């Protein structure tokens, strides 16, 4: 048996970049990273042709339209990328006997829960991004029932644009900032998620279905910002504000804490605490 060929979509995203770092040091897979130039997810009709050129054994579908607020005015584009492209990838995987791990989001939920969400909790997205990601999930499950779908939340990394880097910049520029304190969840360090995905690939069992992954703990965006300030020794006053004081084009779920028991028990995946991972990321950024 030769090395398994792994193809990663969304090569330049936070997760794609972290996977690239991990696979660079891992010669057990033959990896190909496709950015939006090589695999235009906004042109679903081209996807089969591109994938045929690579003939992967496994696809990690990390590419997505993730501009949550912009999606409200670009619903058709978000649907092409998050839903129709996922459908094409899922269809390709089934036809070509290729395994699929696809990344989804906590935004498939309405945010009205008060306890950590299990994989079978009721879905009811409250913004366009969430709707397109849910339709993508449903298409994947329909066309490729053997797929593994991982829902994650509040992703950050040393790569790309994210909350951690924005907060560090703002706290260096300003003496005070305001951050929302009534949206609850847990952040996900993309490097941890990338490691979890590699653990699944190395696992002897392939057990399809939906799984949750975010770091351990339960915090608000305000708590997250305060921790960033403490860890990076920044001098800035942070004011907690309600969501109502910071209106955005897209509504956000108020509560989207994910229950990680299933991924831990099924694949033996480790889930570090959010604070420990945040320290690691800020240390790397500095």
XYZ file of N, CA and C in Angstrom:
858
model
N 0.841 -1.215 0.000
C 0.000 0.000 0.000
C 0.868 1.254 0.000
N 0.590 2.172 -0.947
C 1.292 3.452 -0.941
C 0.698 4.361 0.107
N 1.278 5.529 0.210
C 0.745 6.513 1.156
C -0.620 6.983 0.689
N -1.491 7.227 1.651
C -2.827 7.750 1.310
C -2.700 9.201 0.834
N -3.459 9.508 -0.209
C -3.425 10.865 -0.755
C -4.536 11.701 -0.117
N -4.128 12.764 0.574
C -5.075 13.634 1.270
C -5.142 14.983 0.558
N -6.367 15.413 0.250
C -6.555 16.717 -0.373
C -7.282 17.631 0.613
N -6.746 18.832 0.811
C -7.335 19.783 1.750
C -7.859 20.995 0.983
N -9.130 21.320 1.171
C -9.683 22.540 0.568
C -9.502 23.694 1.560
N -9.573 24.910 1.054
C -9.398 26.066 1.937
C -7.979 26.160 2.458
N -7.018 25.950 1.567
C -5.604 25.859 1.964
C -5.104 27.089 2.715
N -5.617 28.265 2.373
C -5.109 29.496 2.987
C -5.882 29.935 4.227
N -6.919 29.178 4.596
C -7.701 29.516 5.781
C -6.951 29.167 7.057
N -7.570 29.462 8.193
C -6.919 29.196 9.488
C -6.652 27.699 9.669
N -7.671 26.885 9.428
C -7.515 25.441 9.620
C -6.602 24.839 8.550
N -6.793 25.271 7.303
C -5.941 24.775 6.212
C -4.472 25.048 6.481
N -4.174 26.250 6.987
C -2.781 26.628 7.281
C -2.207 25.785 8.416
N -3.027 25.541 9.450
C -2.561 24.714 10.577
C -2.340 23.258 10.133
N -3.243 22.754 9.276
C -3.065 21.385 8.762
C -1.782 21.292 7.941
N -1.513 22.336 7.172
C -0.299 22.371 6.357
C 0.940 22.245 7.239
N 0.953 22.970 8.356
C 2.082 22.907 9.296
C 2.268 21.497 9.847
N 1.148 20.855 10.200
C 1.229 19.518 10.796
C 1.681 18.478 9.762
N 1.089 18.543 8.574
C 1.424 17.545 7.551
C 2.841 17.713 7.004
N 3.397 18.927 7.123
C 4.779 19.156 6.672
C 5.740 18.216 7.377
N 5.428 17.918 8.662
C 6.311 17.067 9.468
C 5.826 15.614 9.519
N 4.847 15.284 8.686
C 4.250 13.941 8.745
C 4.281 13.326 7.353
N 5.212 12.404 7.146
C 5.386 11.845 5.796
C 4.479 10.636 5.543
N 3.576 10.349 6.505
C 2.727 9.161 6.313
C 1.587 9.419 5.322
N 1.360 10.695 4.963
C 0.329 11.028 3.973
C 0.945 11.833 2.827
N 0.368 11.666 1.658
C 0.749 12.471 0.489
C -0.294 13.578 0.385
N 0.074 14.801 0.756
C -0.939 15.851 0.909
C -0.912 16.893 -0.209
N -2.104 17.366 -0.545
C -2.270 18.417 -1.562
C -3.203 19.476 -0.992
N -2.728 20.721 -0.981
C -3.500 21.822 -0.414
C -4.000 22.717 -1.537
N -5.330 22.851 -1.628
C -5.925 23.622 -2.720
C -6.567 24.909 -2.194
N -6.072 26.035 -2.678
C -6.691 27.319 -2.330
C -7.829 27.611 -3.312
N -8.440 28.778 -3.195
C -9.624 29.059 -4.030
C -9.266 29.256 -5.502
N -7.985 29.560 -5.791
C -7.571 29.636 -7.200
C -7.550 28.232 -7.821
N -7.020 27.266 -7.068
C -6.913 25.893 -7.597
C -8.252 25.159 -7.560
N -9.050 25.457 -6.545
C -10.369 24.820 -6.423
C -11.398 25.906 -6.115
N -11.993 26.504 -7.173
C -12.945 27.595 -6.953
C -14.280 27.061 -6.440
N -14.477 27.146 -5.133
C -15.700 26.610 -4.526
C -16.941 27.399 -4.961
N -16.713 28.608 -5.498
C -17.853 29.400 -5.984
C -18.265 29.000 -7.404
N -17.571 27.986 -7.946
C -17.960 27.431 -9.254
C -18.124 25.917 -9.109
N -19.222 25.501 -8.464
C -19.414 24.076 -8.128
C -19.302 23.140 -9.341
N -19.668 23.650 -10.537
C -19.632 22.794 -11.733
C -18.202 22.384 -12.122
N -17.187 23.072 -11.595
C -15.792 22.738 -11.941
C -15.161 21.737 -10.964
N -15.856 21.494 -9.849
C -15.213 20.761 -8.746
C -14.828 19.325 -9.110
N -15.735 18.592 -9.730
C -15.409 17.193 -10.081
C -14.167 17.116 -10.951
N -14.075 18.027 -11.924
C -12.934 18.029 -12.839
C -11.618 18.246 -12.118
N -11.608 19.197 -11.179
C -10.380 19.477 -10.422
C -10.013 18.274 -9.545
N -10.994 17.727 -8.840
C -10.714 16.597 -7.947
C -10.223 15.378 -8.731
N -10.763 15.206 -9.943
C -10.323 14.090 -10.804
C -8.830 14.154 -11.103
N -8.299 15.372 -11.193
C -6.867 15.516 -11.503
C -6.004 14.999 -10.353
N -6.525 15.089 -9.123
C -5.743 14.683 -7.949
C -6.049 13.262 -7.498
N -7.275 12.812 -7.739
C -7.725 11.477 -7.306
C -7.352 11.158 -5.855
N -7.848 11.970 -4.918
C -7.492 11.763 -3.508
C -8.165 10.529 -2.908
N -7.560 10.008 -1.836
C -8.181 8.936 -1.048
C -9.049 9.537 0.056
N -8.638 10.740 0.504
C -9.335 11.420 1.600
C -9.406 12.910 1.259
N -10.570 13.519 1.477
C -10.683 14.973 1.345
C -11.012 15.559 2.713
N -10.224 16.567 3.118
C -10.564 17.358 4.307
C -11.129 18.667 3.768
N -12.433 18.819 3.877
C -13.102 19.982 3.292
C -13.184 21.093 4.340
N -12.123 21.925 4.343
C -12.020 23.011 5.327
C -12.389 24.358 4.708
N -12.516 24.413 3.397
C -12.839 25.665 2.714
C -14.296 26.050 2.933
N -14.548 27.341 3.106
C -15.929 27.809 3.313
C -15.999 29.308 3.089
N -17.218 29.775 2.887
C -17.500 31.209 2.908
C -17.811 31.536 4.363
N -16.937 32.298 5.013
C -17.079 32.496 6.465
C -17.327 33.947 6.881
N -17.545 34.842 5.923
C -17.823 36.249 6.271
C -19.283 36.349 6.708
N -19.511 36.131 8.004
C -20.865 35.944 8.527
C -21.788 37.131 8.222
N -21.312 38.341 8.446
C -22.164 39.516 8.199
C -22.372 39.770 6.706
N -21.307 39.589 5.938
C -21.386 39.805 4.486
C -22.347 38.812 3.829
N -22.441 37.634 4.412
C -23.314 36.589 3.851
C -24.761 37.063 3.751
N -25.158 37.979 4.630
C -26.541 38.478 4.598
C -26.839 39.171 3.260
N -25.840 39.819 2.677
C -26.050 40.496 1.387
C -25.473 39.703 0.216
N -24.761 38.608 0.519
C -24.196 37.756 -0.544
C -24.672 36.314 -0.372
N -25.982 36.190 -0.155
C -26.552 34.871 0.173
C -26.292 33.844 -0.936
N -26.384 34.280 -2.182
C -26.219 33.336 -3.290
C -24.787 32.804 -3.357
N -23.826 33.700 -3.168
C -22.420 33.280 -3.172
C -22.130 32.357 -1.990
N -22.628 32.730 -0.798
C -22.423 31.890 0.398
C -23.020 30.501 0.186
N -24.184 30.436 -0.468
C -24.832 29.150 -0.721
C -24.023 28.302 -1.702
N -23.487 28.949 -2.735
C -22.647 28.209 -3.701
C -21.462 27.556 -2.995
N -20.768 28.348 -2.186
C -19.543 27.872 -1.549
C -19.834 26.867 -0.431
N -20.780 27.190 0.439
C -21.007 26.367 1.634
C -21.921 25.173 1.394
N -22.836 25.302 0.442
C -23.837 24.260 0.205
C -23.547 23.500 -1.093
N -23.605 24.203 -2.232
C -23.499 23.509 -3.527
C -22.120 22.894 -3.755
N -21.065 23.592 -3.331
C -19.714 23.025 -3.481
C -19.559 21.787 -2.593
N -20.117 21.858 -1.371
C -20.047 20.694 -0.461
C -20.786 19.501 -1.052
N -21.919 19.792 -1.702
C -22.695 18.736 -2.355
C -21.870 18.055 -3.449
N -21.178 18.854 -4.255
C -20.344 18.301 -5.330
C -19.189 17.470 -4.775
N -18.574 17.962 -3.719
C -17.459 17.227 -3.102
C -17.958 15.903 -2.526
N -19.111 15.940 -1.862
C -19.691 14.720 -1.276
C -20.021 13.698 -2.361
N -20.600 14.193 -3.457
C -20.962 13.324 -4.579
C -19.703 12.688 -5.173
N -18.666 13.491 -5.353
C -17.390 12.988 -5.874
C -16.857 11.872 -4.973
N -16.909 12.101 -3.658
C -16.356 11.123 -2.709
C -17.070 9.775 -2.808
N -18.396 9.813 -2.948
C -19.149 8.566 -3.037
C -18.852 7.833 -4.348
N -18.819 8.580 -5.443
C -18.560 7.963 -6.763
C -17.159 7.346 -6.802
N -16.205 8.016 -6.166
C -14.801 7.611 -6.283
C -14.246 6.919 -5.053
N -15.145 6.499 -4.160
C -14.732 5.759 -2.978
C -13.663 6.504 -2.185
N -13.922 7.797 -1.974
C -12.990 8.676 -1.277
C -13.605 9.054 0.067
N -12.799 9.104 1.102
C -13.303 9.467 2.426
C -13.399 10.984 2.550
N -14.352 11.432 3.376
C -14.573 12.872 3.516
C -14.702 13.290 4.978
N -13.883 14.290 5.360
C -14.063 14.978 6.643
C -14.400 16.419 6.302
N -15.571 16.886 6.718
C -16.017 18.244 6.385
C -16.208 19.054 7.664
N -15.870 20.337 7.591
C -15.952 21.201 8.766
C -17.227 22.036 8.718
N -17.975 22.006 9.824
C -19.181 22.823 9.920
C -19.089 23.719 11.159
N -20.215 24.211 11.623
C -20.194 25.322 12.575
C -21.285 25.240 13.645
N -21.027 25.893 14.769
C -22.045 26.031 15.828
C -23.200 26.916 15.368
N -23.026 27.634 14.253
C -24.073 28.546 13.774
C -25.264 27.817 13.152
N -25.229 26.485 13.145
C -26.422 25.740 12.708
C -27.485 25.732 13.820
N -27.113 26.200 15.024
C -28.058 26.234 16.150
C -28.636 27.636 16.340
N -29.788 27.714 17.015
C -30.435 29.023 17.195
C -29.914 29.792 18.408
N -29.162 29.120 19.274
C -28.578 29.816 20.424
C -29.488 29.895 21.634
N -30.591 29.161 21.610
C -31.539 29.243 22.728
C -31.376 28.137 23.768
N -30.340 27.336 23.623
C -30.102 26.274 24.599
C -29.483 26.876 25.861
N -29.498 26.115 26.940
C -28.798 26.578 28.135
C -27.805 25.524 28.607
N -27.721 24.419 27.865
C -26.723 23.403 28.203
C -25.948 23.022 26.952
N -24.735 22.508 27.158
C -23.843 22.179 26.042
C -24.577 21.340 24.995
N -24.418 21.721 23.743
C -25.175 21.099 22.657
C -24.548 19.796 22.194
N -25.366 18.748 22.197
C -24.910 17.471 21.641
C -25.159 17.471 20.135
N -24.575 16.485 19.459
C -24.647 16.431 17.994
C -26.068 16.292 17.467
N -26.956 15.699 18.283
C -28.330 15.487 17.799
C -29.296 16.584 18.268
N -28.761 17.672 18.822
C -29.621 18.789 19.242
C -30.314 19.385 18.017
N -31.449 20.009 18.241
C -32.237 20.563 17.136
C -31.474 21.702 16.455
N -31.442 21.663 15.126
C -30.787 22.733 14.367
C -31.833 23.734 13.874
N -31.460 25.008 13.911
C -32.377 26.061 13.467
C -31.583 27.367 13.340
N -30.780 27.486 12.263
C -29.881 28.634 12.148
C -30.634 29.969 12.066
N -30.005 31.025 12.612
C -30.672 32.332 12.658
C -30.005 33.353 11.733
N -29.017 32.919 10.937
C -28.430 33.822 9.946
C -28.121 33.057 8.652
N -27.837 33.801 7.593
C -27.644 33.207 6.267
C -26.460 32.253 6.246
N -25.363 32.652 6.885
C -24.189 31.779 6.963
C -24.578 30.425 7.568
N -25.282 30.460 8.696
C -25.711 29.223 9.352
C -26.612 28.378 8.468
N -27.516 29.041 7.742
C -28.425 28.327 6.832
C -27.626 27.612 5.736
N -26.643 28.313 5.145
C -25.872 27.707 4.039
C -24.988 26.567 4.546
N -24.457 26.709 5.767
C -23.636 25.629 6.326
C -24.496 24.410 6.658
N -25.708 24.640 7.169
C -26.607 23.525 7.468
C -27.005 22.798 6.181
N -27.312 23.565 5.130
C -27.650 22.932 3.850
C -26.457 22.128 3.311
N -25.258 22.631 3.572
C -24.052 21.884 3.203
C -23.944 20.571 3.962
N -24.182 20.630 5.275
C -24.178 19.413 6.106
C -25.181 18.391 5.571
N -26.395 18.872 5.283
C -27.470 17.973 4.844
C -27.133 17.348 3.485
N -26.538 18.145 2.605
C -26.132 17.626 1.289
C -25.044 16.567 1.447
N -24.102 16.829 2.349
C -23.014 15.870 2.581
C -23.591 14.559 3.124
N -24.509 14.662 4.078
C -25.069 13.435 4.650
C -25.910 12.666 3.635
N -26.540 13.397 2.724
C -27.371 12.757 1.702
C -26.509 12.082 0.636
N -25.515 12.810 0.128
C -24.711 12.291 -0.990
C -23.533 11.435 -0.550
N -23.099 11.607 0.700
C -21.955 10.824 1.201
C -22.206 10.455 2.657
N -23.101 9.475 2.879
C -23.471 9.097 4.255
C -22.274 8.635 5.084
N -21.171 8.275 4.415
C -19.982 7.782 5.102
C -19.095 8.920 5.633
N -19.489 10.160 5.368
C -18.651 11.303 5.755
C -18.628 11.539 7.260
N -17.551 12.179 7.708
C -17.448 12.683 9.072
C -17.573 14.202 8.991
N -18.517 14.753 9.741
C -18.718 16.207 9.780
C -18.340 16.688 11.175
N -17.478 17.696 11.245
C -17.060 18.237 12.547
C -17.570 19.668 12.681
N -18.428 19.876 13.669
C -18.895 21.232 13.966
C -17.939 21.871 14.971
N -17.554 23.113 14.679
C -16.631 23.803 15.565
C -17.115 25.224 15.794
N -16.448 25.953 16.688
C -16.933 27.294 17.024
C -15.784 28.248 17.344
N -16.001 29.529 17.083
C -15.097 30.618 17.505
C -13.634 30.303 17.177
N -13.379 29.980 15.927
C -12.035 29.515 15.531
C -11.033 30.673 15.479
N -9.854 30.429 16.022
C -8.768 31.408 15.920
C -7.454 30.670 15.684
N -6.432 31.409 15.293
C -5.161 30.793 14.910
C -4.112 31.894 14.819
N -2.873 31.510 14.632
C -1.848 32.516 14.322
C -2.024 32.989 12.877
N -2.802 32.240 12.086
C -3.049 32.585 10.682
C -4.381 33.313 10.513
N -4.482 34.094 9.448
C -5.773 34.675 9.067
C -6.257 35.756 10.015
N -7.488 36.194 9.774
C -8.104 37.206 10.634
C -8.991 36.517 11.646
N -8.870 36.912 12.908
C -9.694 36.290 13.935
C -9.763 37.184 15.170
N -10.589 36.790 16.092
C -10.864 37.577 17.299
C -9.587 37.861 18.100
N -8.755 36.850 18.256
C -7.555 37.012 19.091
C -6.639 38.092 18.522
N -6.386 38.008 17.218
C -5.485 38.983 16.598
C -6.105 40.385 16.575
N -7.415 40.440 16.355
C -8.105 41.732 16.363
C -8.030 42.376 17.749
N -8.283 41.585 18.782
C -8.233 42.111 20.155
C -6.824 42.599 20.517
N -5.811 41.832 20.154
C -4.433 42.231 20.460
C -4.111 43.565 19.775
N -4.569 43.710 18.542
C -4.321 44.953 17.808
C -5.062 46.123 18.457
N -6.359 45.921 18.728
C -7.163 47.011 19.306
C -6.650 47.429 20.689
N -6.259 46.445 21.496
C -5.800 46.775 22.849
C -4.447 47.478 22.834
N -3.691 47.281 21.777
C -2.437 48.018 21.622
C -2.682 49.436 21.129
N -3.799 49.624 20.395
C -4.095 50.930 19.801
C -4.929 51.829 20.714
N -5.761 51.233 21.576
C -6.748 52.020 22.334
C -6.597 51.822 23.833
N -7.120 52.794 24.569
C -7.050 52.679 26.034
C -8.274 51.948 26.582
N -9.372 51.929 25.785
C -10.541 51.146 26.214
C -11.316 50.604 25.015
N -11.907 49.437 25.210
C -12.741 48.805 24.175
C -13.970 48.180 24.845
N -14.985 47.881 24.044
C -16.187 47.208 24.553
C -16.351 45.865 23.849
N -16.688 44.852 24.631
C -16.838 43.499 24.075
C -18.109 42.847 24.621
N -18.794 42.140 23.758
C -20.074 41.495 24.097
C -19.903 40.431 25.186
N -20.779 40.486 26.192
C -20.638 39.538 27.308
C -21.827 38.581 27.439
N -22.777 38.642 26.483
C -23.944 37.752 26.624
C -24.080 36.744 25.483
N -22.958 36.477 24.797
C -22.918 35.337 23.862
C -21.919 34.338 24.446
N -22.397 33.116 24.660
C -21.622 32.111 25.401
C -21.253 30.939 24.499
N -20.008 30.481 24.660
C -19.561 29.308 23.897
C -18.167 28.925 24.343
N -17.402 28.345 23.411
C -15.992 28.085 23.699
C -15.194 28.267 22.429
N -14.038 28.932 22.517
C -13.217 29.115 21.323
C -12.541 27.820 20.902
N -12.032 27.828 19.674
C -11.317 26.668 19.134
C -10.000 27.149 18.531
N -8.895 26.679 19.085
C -7.591 26.959 18.483
C -7.457 26.026 17.280
N -7.329 26.606 16.095
C -7.342 25.802 14.863
C -6.256 24.729 14.854
N -5.158 24.981 15.563
C -4.090 23.986 15.643
C -4.566 22.728 16.379
N -5.379 22.921 17.426
C -5.945 21.770 18.157
C -6.908 20.985 17.269
N -7.741 21.706 16.527
C -8.693 21.053 15.628
C -7.952 20.276 14.538
N -6.885 20.866 14.018
C -6.081 20.185 12.990
C -5.506 18.879 13.539
N -5.007 18.930 14.777
C -4.454 17.710 15.400
C -5.549 16.651 15.574
N -6.745 17.104 15.959
C -7.863 16.166 16.144
C -8.199 15.472 14.815
N -8.158 16.235 13.731
C -8.457 15.668 12.407
C -7.412 14.613 12.034
N -6.146 14.917 12.303
C -5.086 13.948 12.003
C -5.248 12.699 12.879
N -5.654 12.883 14.127
C -5.933 11.730 15.003
C -7.017 10.837 14.401
N -8.050 11.474 13.849
C -9.136 10.698 13.221
C -8.603 9.929 12.011
N -7.769 10.594 11.202
C -7.186 9.914 10.030
C -6.336 8.723 10.452
N -5.663 8.835 11.588
C -4.781 7.760 12.060
C -5.520 6.703 12.877
N -6.792 6.961 13.155
C -7.570 6.021 13.956
C -7.855 4.762 13.134
N -7.912 3.603 13.793
C -8.128 2.377 13.015
C -9.576 2.247 12.540
N -10.475 2.966 13.215
C -11.885 2.897 12.814
C -12.321 4.196 12.143
N -13.130 4.044 11.107
C -13.764 5.210 10.483
C -15.241 5.153 10.851
N -15.672 6.049 11.724
C -17.070 6.009 12.163
C -17.726 7.315 11.723
N -18.576 7.193 10.705
C -19.166 8.381 10.092
C -20.157 9.065 11.031
N -20.537 10.282 10.670
C -21.522 11.009 11.466
C -21.048 12.410 11.806
N -21.827 13.092 12.639
C -21.515 14.465 13.048
C -20.831 14.434 14.418
N -19.785 15.247 14.549
C -19.037 15.362 15.807
C -18.840 16.835 16.143
N -18.741 17.135 17.436
C -18.441 18.497 17.881
C -16.988 18.597 18.303
N -16.367 19.747 17.997
C -15.028 20.002 18.523
C -14.830 21.489 18.783
N -14.582 21.830 20.038
C -14.068 23.151 20.401
C -13.248 22.916 21.657
N -12.516 23.916 22.098
C -11.745 23.719 23.326
C -12.683 23.608 24.528
N -12.145 23.041 25.622
C -12.941 22.845 26.835
C -13.155 24.173 27.558
N -14.299 24.275 28.219
C -14.602 25.470 28.997
C -15.808 26.195 28.436
N -16.284 27.169 29.198
C -17.482 27.922 28.803
C -17.249 29.390 29.131
N -17.209 30.235 28.103
C -16.909 31.657 28.319
C -17.747 32.536 27.389
N -17.712 33.843 27.663
C -18.296 34.827 26.741
C -17.161 35.471 25.945
N -17.526 36.237 24.925
C -16.497 36.965 24.152
C -15.751 37.928 25.080
N -16.471 38.496 26.039
C -15.837 39.404 27.006
C -14.772 38.662 27.829
N -15.124 37.474 28.326
C -14.155 36.659 29.091
C -12.923 36.353 28.232
N -13.183 36.061 26.972
C -12.120 35.743 26.008
C -11.178 36.944 25.876
N -11.764 38.124 25.718
C -10.959 39.346 25.564
C -10.139 39.636 26.820
N -10.757 39.453 27.994
C -10.044 39.689 29.254
C -8.842 38.752 29.371
N -9.020 37.497 28.969
C -7.918 36.527 29.021
C -6.793 36.918 28.059
N -7.160 37.404 26.883
C -6.153 37.847 25.905
C -5.335 38.997 26.512
N -6.049 39.927 27.150
C -5.386 41.068 27.806
C -4.405 40.589 28.884
N -4.865 39.653 29.728
C -4.023 39.152 30.830
C -2.792 38.421 30.311
N -3.022 37.524 29.362
C -1.923 36.683 28.857
C -0.878 37.536 28.130
N -1.337 38.545 27.404
C -0.410 39.376 26.626
C 0.028 40.634 27.376
N -0.356 40.733 28.660
C 0.020 41.885 29.490
C -0.308 43.227 28.836
N -1.529 43.357 28.347
C -1.916 44.592 27.667
C -2.590 45.542 28.645
N -2.435 46.828 28.378
C -2.991 47.846 29.264
C -4.173 48.508 28.567
N -5.354 47.966 28.792
C -6.545 48.475 28.113
C -7.758 48.122 28.970
N -8.663 49.059 29.113
C -9.886 48.781 29.878
C -10.908 48.125 28.945
N -11.493 47.005 29.399
C -12.480 46.305 28.570
C -13.848 46.418 29.233
N -14.803 46.959 28.494
C -16.156 47.115 29.020
C -17.061 46.010 28.496
N -17.766 45.297 29.388
C -18.741 44.305 28.927
C -19.995 45.004 28.414
N -20.475 44.594 27.248
C -21.721 45.167 26.710
C -22.650 44.052 26.226
N -23.967 44.323 26.215
C -24.899 43.324 25.675
C -24.898 43.344 24.143
N -25.333 42.252 23.546
C -25.424 42.149 22.086
C -26.225 43.321 21.500
N -27.247 43.748 22.220
C -28.113 44.827 21.728
C -27.350 46.134 21.500
N -26.228 46.307 22.194
C -25.430 47.532 22.031
C -24.499 47.469 20.826
N -24.430 46.297 20.206
C -23.503 46.141 19.084
C -24.219 45.417 17.950
N -25.154 46.113 17.275
C -25.920 45.440 16.227
C -25.042 45.089 15.019
N -25.252 43.901 14.476
C -24.522 43.450 13.275
C -25.549 42.997 12.240
N -25.186 43.005 10.951
C -26.131 42.554 9.911
C -26.657 41.137 10.168
N -25.786 40.249 10.647
C -26.208 38.865 10.927
C -26.415 38.672 12.422
N -27.512 38.024 12.785
C -27.741 37.684 14.191
C -26.759 36.575 14.597
N -26.350 36.614 15.862
C -25.451 35.582 16.386
C -26.188 34.741 17.420
N -25.913 33.420 17.464
C -26.521 32.608 18.526
C -26.018 33.062 19.899
N -26.917 33.164 20.866
C -26.548 33.625 22.212
C -25.771 32.560 22.988
N -26.084 31.305 22.695
C -25.438 30.208 23.427
C -25.114 29.097 22.434
N -23.825 28.798 22.281
C -23.488 27.729 21.321
C -22.331 26.878 21.827
N -22.383 26.590 23.130
C -21.364 25.714 23.709
C -21.587 24.286 23.208
N -20.519 23.661 22.720
C -20.630 22.321 22.132
C -20.189 21.241 23.123
N -20.923 20.164 23.171
C -20.570 18.990 23.982
C -19.599 18.126 23.171
N -18.425 17.854 23.731
C -17.374 17.144 22.980
C -17.233 15.660 23.338
N -18.190 15.131 24.130
C -18.043 13.752 24.627
C -17.903 12.732 23.491
N -18.652 12.932 22.410
C -18.701 11.926 21.340
C -17.349 11.775 20.618
N -16.736 12.893 20.262
C -15.460 12.813 19.528
C -14.361 12.236 20.432
N -14.459 12.531 21.738
C -13.459 12.015 22.683
C -13.588 10.502 22.847
N -14.838 10.043 23.009
C -15.015 8.607 23.254
C -14.845 7.781 21.976
N -15.194 8.353 20.823
C -15.121 7.590 19.574
C -13.692 7.485 19.049
N -12.971 8.593 19.066
C -11.638 8.611 18.444
C -10.495 8.847 19.426
N -10.828 8.956 20.724
C -9.776 9.201 21.709
C -9.090 10.550 21.524
N -9.813 11.500 20.942
C -9.251 12.816 20.663
C -9.086 13.605 21.961
N -7.953 14.300 22.073
C -7.732 15.155 23.248
C -8.308 16.537 22.995
N -8.931 17.106 24.021
C -9.496 18.452 23.896
C -8.897 19.335 24.982
N -7.903 20.167 24.636
C -7.278 21.028 25.639
C -8.241 22.115 26.123
N -7.931 22.689 27.284
C -8.755 23.784 27.802
C -8.514 25.034 26.956
N -9.531 25.872 26.851
C -9.428 27.057 25.982
C -8.298 27.972 26.416
N -8.078 28.113 27.728
C -7.066 29.053 28.204
C -5.646 28.566 27.876
N -5.433 27.284 28.062
C -4.123 26.694 27.760
C -3.783 26.893 26.275
N -4.775 26.655 25.417
C -4.536 26.806 23.978
C -4.345 28.264 23.585
N -5.081 29.149 24.245
C -4.931 30.579 23.970
C -3.528 31.046 24.324
N -3.008 30.561 25.452
C -1.633 30.896 25.859
C -0.635 30.445 24.799
N -0.840 29.240 24.279
C 0.061 28.711 23.244
C 0.037 29.581 21.987
N -1.166 29.970 21.575
C -1.318 30.770 20.355
C -0.683 32.157 20.512
N -0.945 32.811 21.658
C -0.398 34.157 21.879
C 1.131 34.104 21.983
N 1.628 33.041 22.610
C 3.063 32.845 22.692
C 3.679 32.750 21.292
N 3.011 32.014 20.415
C 3.478 31.862 19.015
C 3.411 33.195 18.260
N 2.327 33.930 18.497
C 2.160 35.220 17.815
C 3.247 36.209 18.218
N 3.723 36.064 19.455
C 4.748 37.000 19.943
C 6.151 36.521 19.628
